[in-house]
XYZ file of C-alpha atoms in Angstrom:
419
model
C 107.526 90.828 106.655
C 110.247 93.491 107.341
C 112.477 94.157 104.114
C 115.423 93.051 106.177
C 113.839 89.784 106.717
C 112.755 89.739 102.671
C 116.329 89.966 101.144
C 117.162 93.647 101.605
C 120.776 94.190 102.802
C 120.564 97.915 104.244
C 117.074 99.181 105.065
C 115.587 103.087 106.060
C 111.976 102.806 106.492
C 109.311 104.244 108.383
C 106.535 101.907 109.613
C 102.986 101.182 108.161
C 101.882 102.504 104.516
C 101.363 106.339 105.819
C 103.005 108.569 108.137
C 101.815 108.341 111.504
C 99.910 105.235 111.239
C 100.036 102.952 114.433
C 102.930 101.057 113.170
C 105.212 104.128 112.369
C 107.295 105.733 115.331
C 105.218 108.111 117.522
C 104.908 111.394 116.723
C 106.240 111.297 113.010
C 104.468 114.026 110.778
C 106.675 114.060 107.737
C 108.899 116.636 108.944
C 112.169 115.670 111.607
C 111.216 112.285 111.977
C 112.317 109.203 113.348
C 113.198 106.064 111.193
C 114.691 102.647 111.230
C 118.252 102.183 109.772
C 118.828 98.515 109.465
C 116.254 97.866 112.669
C 117.945 101.536 114.587
C 115.970 104.016 115.571
C 117.617 107.438 113.778
C 116.138 110.772 114.269
C 116.643 113.122 110.875
C 116.093 116.638 109.841
C 114.302 117.615 106.977
C 110.755 116.505 104.970
C 110.449 112.853 104.227
C 110.768 112.345 100.569
C 114.153 114.285 100.806
C 115.424 112.156 103.730
C 114.663 109.343 101.799
C 116.089 110.330 98.638
C 119.290 111.588 100.512
C 119.586 108.059 101.808
C 118.808 106.040 99.048
C 121.290 108.235 96.898
C 124.156 107.333 99.326
C 123.385 103.929 98.896
C 123.898 104.333 95.286
C 127.103 106.408 95.265
C 128.389 103.438 97.817
C 127.517 100.557 95.132
C 128.012 102.330 92.080
C 131.289 99.936 90.915
C 128.702 96.764 91.056
C 125.086 95.807 90.247
C 122.715 97.235 92.847
C 119.074 96.972 93.547
C 117.407 100.774 95.482
C 113.872 100.649 95.781
C 112.649 103.969 97.384
C 108.705 103.989 98.679
C 107.943 107.568 99.785
C 104.872 108.340 102.340
C 104.169 111.139 100.241
C 101.335 111.533 98.723
C 99.511 109.259 101.075
C 97.591 111.027 103.838
C 98.018 112.714 106.078
C 99.236 115.663 103.476
C 101.801 117.969 105.185
C 103.143 121.237 103.032
C 106.970 121.141 102.263
C 107.665 124.380 103.410
C 110.280 125.499 100.869
C 108.425 123.775 98.094
C 105.165 125.266 99.286
C 106.526 128.587 99.450
C 108.127 128.290 95.887
C 104.534 127.260 94.646
C 102.772 130.144 96.320
C 104.904 132.548 94.974
C 104.757 130.926 91.212
C 101.180 130.598 91.002
C 98.981 132.436 94.048
C 97.045 130.853 96.528
C 96.076 127.405 95.213
C 93.828 124.493 96.586
C 95.494 121.669 97.984
C 98.973 123.271 98.576
C 100.214 120.541 100.926
C 99.428 117.857 98.276
C 100.711 119.333 95.515
C 103.780 120.587 97.427
C 104.664 116.907 98.343
C 103.847 115.938 94.543
C 106.596 118.559 93.062
C 108.911 117.802 96.001
C 108.443 113.908 94.458
C 109.651 115.193 91.303
C 112.613 117.289 92.398
C 113.949 114.200 94.305
C 113.509 111.843 91.005
C 115.526 114.643 89.016
C 118.323 114.610 91.676
C 118.406 110.626 91.501
C 118.365 110.971 87.555
C 121.105 113.462 87.600
C 122.913 111.432 89.836
C 123.056 108.585 87.570
C 123.914 110.628 84.724
C 127.086 112.085 86.693
C 128.021 108.654 87.977
C 127.818 107.057 84.131
C 125.383 104.802 84.957
C 122.205 106.176 83.216
C 122.956 103.645 80.167
C 123.111 100.377 82.682
C 120.462 101.291 84.919
C 116.701 100.357 84.827
C 114.660 103.364 86.263
C 111.171 102.740 86.983
C 108.814 105.641 88.459
C 105.371 104.292 89.440
C 102.905 104.150 92.414
C 101.646 101.892 94.389
C 97.835 102.033 93.664
C 95.080 103.546 91.679
C 92.554 105.716 92.842
C 90.894 106.354 96.166
C 88.328 103.577 97.143
C 90.231 101.210 94.871
C 87.360 98.332 94.897
C 84.542 101.037 95.200
C 81.245 100.409 93.302
C 80.752 101.955 89.993
C 79.213 105.469 89.804
C 80.120 106.390 93.253
C 80.534 110.202 93.760
C 84.050 110.716 93.518
C 84.028 108.929 90.399
C 80.646 109.226 88.553
C 81.968 107.287 85.120
C 84.386 104.815 86.043
C 81.684 101.934 85.283
C 84.193 99.378 84.452
C 86.877 100.439 87.514
C 89.911 101.294 85.222
C 90.026 104.538 86.598
C 90.535 103.016 89.953
C 93.458 100.912 88.743
C 95.168 103.061 86.701
C 98.807 104.563 87.916
C 101.566 106.052 86.108
C 104.307 104.114 85.421
C 107.502 105.436 83.708
C 110.013 103.348 82.433
C 113.795 104.385 81.455
C 116.642 101.856 80.077
C 118.223 103.599 77.232
C 119.671 100.146 75.642
C 115.690 99.285 75.204
C 113.999 102.685 75.547
C 115.927 104.391 72.561
C 112.930 106.902 72.464
C 110.231 108.723 74.347
C 106.820 106.661 73.577
C 103.446 106.165 75.581
C 101.822 102.714 75.451
C 98.403 101.369 76.073
C 98.412 98.495 75.831
C 96.925 96.201 79.267
C 99.632 95.853 81.869
C 99.673 95.429 85.715
C 102.401 95.573 88.526
C 102.626 91.994 88.303
C 104.861 92.707 85.071
C 107.467 93.997 86.992
C 109.436 91.168 88.399
C 109.413 89.532 84.820
C 110.473 92.929 83.189
C 113.310 93.381 85.591
C 114.767 89.710 85.421
C 114.426 89.722 81.504
C 116.282 93.448 81.111
C 119.144 91.622 83.919
C 119.485 88.597 81.114
C 117.861 86.371 84.126
C 116.122 83.592 84.223
C 112.142 83.983 84.347
C 110.494 81.399 86.679
C 107.445 79.460 84.879
C 105.123 80.188 87.724
C 105.080 84.196 87.917
C 101.557 85.641 86.836
C 102.944 88.542 84.927
C 104.960 89.215 81.606
C 107.996 90.789 80.306
C 107.204 94.499 79.238
C 110.622 94.672 77.160
C 108.681 93.877 73.907
C 106.443 97.316 74.797
C 109.615 99.099 76.010
C 111.594 98.315 72.628
C 108.692 100.111 70.615
C 105.958 97.002 69.977
C 102.207 98.469 70.194
C 100.303 95.624 71.556
C 100.630 92.092 72.936
C 100.215 89.583 70.230
C 97.514 87.555 72.314
C 94.131 89.123 74.003
C 95.832 89.070 77.352
C 93.799 88.820 80.527
C 94.398 90.585 83.873
C 92.540 89.768 87.212
C 92.487 92.273 89.714
C 90.721 91.872 92.918
C 90.629 94.309 95.936
C 88.225 93.188 98.968
C 89.278 95.923 101.180
C 87.775 93.562 103.906
C 89.653 90.331 105.826
C 86.696 88.257 104.230
C 87.570 86.124 101.251
C 84.666 86.164 98.752
C 84.060 85.429 95.083
C 84.055 88.391 92.628
C 84.090 90.705 95.801
C 85.446 93.723 93.967
C 86.928 92.013 91.192
C 87.116 92.666 87.553
C 88.447 90.612 84.823
C 90.434 92.788 82.380
C 91.574 92.380 78.434
C 92.481 95.225 76.122
C 88.498 95.624 75.060
C 86.561 93.964 77.763
C 86.113 94.296 81.489
C 83.757 91.842 83.390
C 82.625 93.034 86.440
C 81.320 91.009 89.015
C 80.509 88.036 86.497
C 77.657 89.452 84.757
C 78.427 92.908 84.011
C 80.265 93.199 80.663
C 81.914 96.345 79.345
C 83.178 97.070 76.064
C 85.974 99.784 75.868
C 85.936 99.904 72.029
C 82.228 101.455 72.376
C 82.756 103.922 75.068
C 82.642 101.858 77.819
C 79.164 100.658 77.227
C 77.382 97.655 78.964
C 77.136 94.755 76.590
C 76.437 91.699 78.886
C 73.254 90.611 77.069
C 74.669 90.922 73.396
C 78.247 88.983 73.975
C 77.442 85.936 75.882
C 79.992 84.188 74.488
C 82.576 86.912 76.013
C 80.984 86.486 79.257
C 81.562 82.883 79.471
C 85.251 82.986 78.505
C 86.091 85.565 81.128
C 83.980 83.678 83.745
C 86.007 80.649 83.404
C 89.130 82.484 83.751
C 88.354 84.084 86.796
C 87.127 80.428 88.161
C 90.181 78.951 87.315
C 92.122 81.995 89.029
C 89.714 81.245 92.028
C 90.065 77.932 92.410
C 93.858 77.905 92.319
C 93.901 79.876 95.819
C 95.052 78.056 98.362
C 92.814 77.767 101.548
C 93.101 80.632 104.165
C 94.637 78.663 106.784
C 97.685 77.957 104.375
C 98.258 81.573 103.763
C 97.752 83.215 107.242
C 100.993 84.999 107.898
C 102.205 84.122 111.523
C 104.382 86.573 113.305
C 107.451 84.825 114.637
C 108.178 84.987 118.133
C 111.683 83.819 119.855
C 114.011 84.468 116.921
C 114.528 88.312 117.684
C 112.991 90.925 119.932
C 109.424 91.611 118.358
C 107.223 94.817 118.472
C 103.247 94.099 117.264
C 101.071 96.566 117.210
C 96.971 96.746 116.700
C 97.352 97.270 113.036
C 98.562 93.570 112.772
C 95.393 92.079 114.083
C 93.958 89.644 112.192
C 90.447 89.050 113.881
C 88.750 92.095 115.730
C 88.856 95.339 115.116
C 91.038 97.225 112.201
C 92.689 100.505 113.715
C 94.671 102.204 111.213
C 95.740 105.643 112.201
C 97.909 106.672 115.584
C 94.787 108.338 116.997
C 93.351 105.010 117.335
C 95.386 104.589 120.715
C 92.822 107.020 122.553
C 89.912 104.247 121.560
C 88.916 101.076 123.406
C 88.848 98.039 120.857
C 90.782 95.043 120.649
C 91.939 92.047 118.399
C 93.915 89.084 117.733
C 97.315 88.438 116.486
C 98.221 84.854 114.496
C 101.992 84.076 115.924
C 104.010 81.082 115.830
C 106.264 80.873 118.749
C 109.573 79.316 117.205
C 110.961 77.409 120.141
C 109.839 75.845 123.969
C 111.376 78.852 126.287
C 109.913 81.616 129.055
C 108.980 84.675 127.294
C 108.150 88.257 128.486
C 105.340 90.307 127.209
C 105.428 94.018 127.469
C 101.925 95.172 126.963
C 101.023 98.854 126.050
C 98.847 101.157 125.141
C 101.178 103.228 123.633
C 104.570 102.765 122.453
C 107.537 102.906 124.075
C 108.805 106.411 122.734
C 105.638 107.549 123.690
C 105.627 106.794 127.709
C 101.944 107.701 128.131
C 99.916 105.867 131.052
C 97.608 103.306 129.957
C 94.697 104.144 132.220
C 93.873 100.639 133.404
C 93.560 98.825 136.307
C 94.286 95.408 134.936
C 96.391 93.587 132.108
C 95.668 90.309 130.901
C 97.448 87.898 128.094
C 95.874 84.937 126.446
C 98.111 82.656 124.187
C 96.401 79.519 123.097
C 94.960 78.099 126.299
C 97.133 79.719 128.481
C 96.269 82.722 130.418
C 97.745 84.980 132.563
C 97.102 88.780 134.549
C 98.253 91.352 136.310
C 97.374 94.442 138.681
C 98.091 97.823 137.380
C 98.378 101.409 138.741
C 96.133 103.825 136.393
C 99.478 105.682 136.385
C 101.401 102.592 134.572
C 102.566 102.509 130.958
C 103.329 99.249 130.662
C 102.427 95.730 132.014
C 104.827 92.789 131.855
C 103.883 89.059 131.946
C 106.083 86.045 131.432
C 105.215 82.780 130.303
C 106.769 79.332 129.564
C 105.429 78.581 126.235
C 106.028 75.444 123.719
C 106.741 75.819 120.118
C 103.728 76.318 117.935
C 101.113 77.920 116.108
C 98.661 80.021 118.468
C 96.208 83.116 118.640
C 97.532 85.923 121.079
C 95.598 88.352 122.852
C 96.531 91.158 125.213
C 94.175 93.195 126.903
C 93.388 95.679 129.600
C 90.491 96.303 131.760
C 89.675 99.132 134.142
C 87.302 99.666 137.515
C 84.384 100.580 135.115
C 84.390 97.088 133.585
C 85.832 98.090 129.775
C 88.052 96.259 128.055
C 90.304 96.973 125.529
C 93.456 95.806 123.532
C 97.032 96.421 124.257
C 97.826 98.524 120.870
C 101.562 97.597 121.279
C 103.478 93.989 122.284
C 106.687 93.918 122.777
C 107.579 90.464 123.010
C 111.604 88.920 124.033
C 113.202 85.792 125.760
C 113.009 86.215 129.382
C 116.251 86.275 131.366
């Protein structure tokens, strides 16, 4: 699911959802990091948000004479937080000692960069024909957490878990600043962009165009429903961390109904007709889902050199941060072998750029019913195994073991065609 495989003609990215995750380039920490530019690793100087906006603005400048789509996704303000040196100094000089200086400096730096980008659009004469969306990707922490958690004791209807800021500017439509509290969701982004670009909107999209709201309409003409389900696990379970929303109502777990017009009060027993209606909407959504095996995302092997990592396991452990490489857990990848051929598998505990010893005496590979193994020295940083494979879908597991009979997964697996 890399962006270059999803229609983007130019890409400049870090790995994973946050800097320092297992998928990211080893050693990245927001400052002077390494990124992948069109698939090639490049070393940069500067803070992550500055670097990303520099490249985005260079892209806009290069393509200013024709229509373009530029998507800037920053690792800030995702943890780990790290102070922006210049901005942190500015905040301290302005406000004195403040709490969460690292986070605040990252936020202010994003504001600085959004301002730079808007100024560029003005100077290029593109502001009146450019849709600008400034938003974030998720709500508060513990997005699907049970109500009344210590972090958010009053969010009975999950609303504050889902709320994100979203600011949009397109002068031909958004002619004056205004706020709107109509029920909307991220599913509305695609139909909105298509509508404003005067392109057909497919009938099977879940969302709807926000153009009427951007133009000044206060509310939808109907009592719209949105379903938000964030399981935070691999198991697909009905009503797991789920809310069905309308402008007025919030239905949690299928049996807890809250009325936003009456102070977020629970009114499950007094409005059985609303319970029935919203449950029916959720049942229709749930029954429309394909079976899990039909949507299992398999990594394609045999088209290009591929780097798999432990964050991609769909069974077994669920590593997240780079520090997990020092632990001993294992898991399984779902893969699709594209063609009959001989494949080379390079098993590593740490990525190539780290060049750190595995600390194992043996490495093993299992794909489908095929197995192979090789002995290692404790100082080896890689193990290489080659196998002849037929095209098809497989489960793939790569493991290390030591003389104490401990076994753990290869957190990184580089796959290529054997020469």
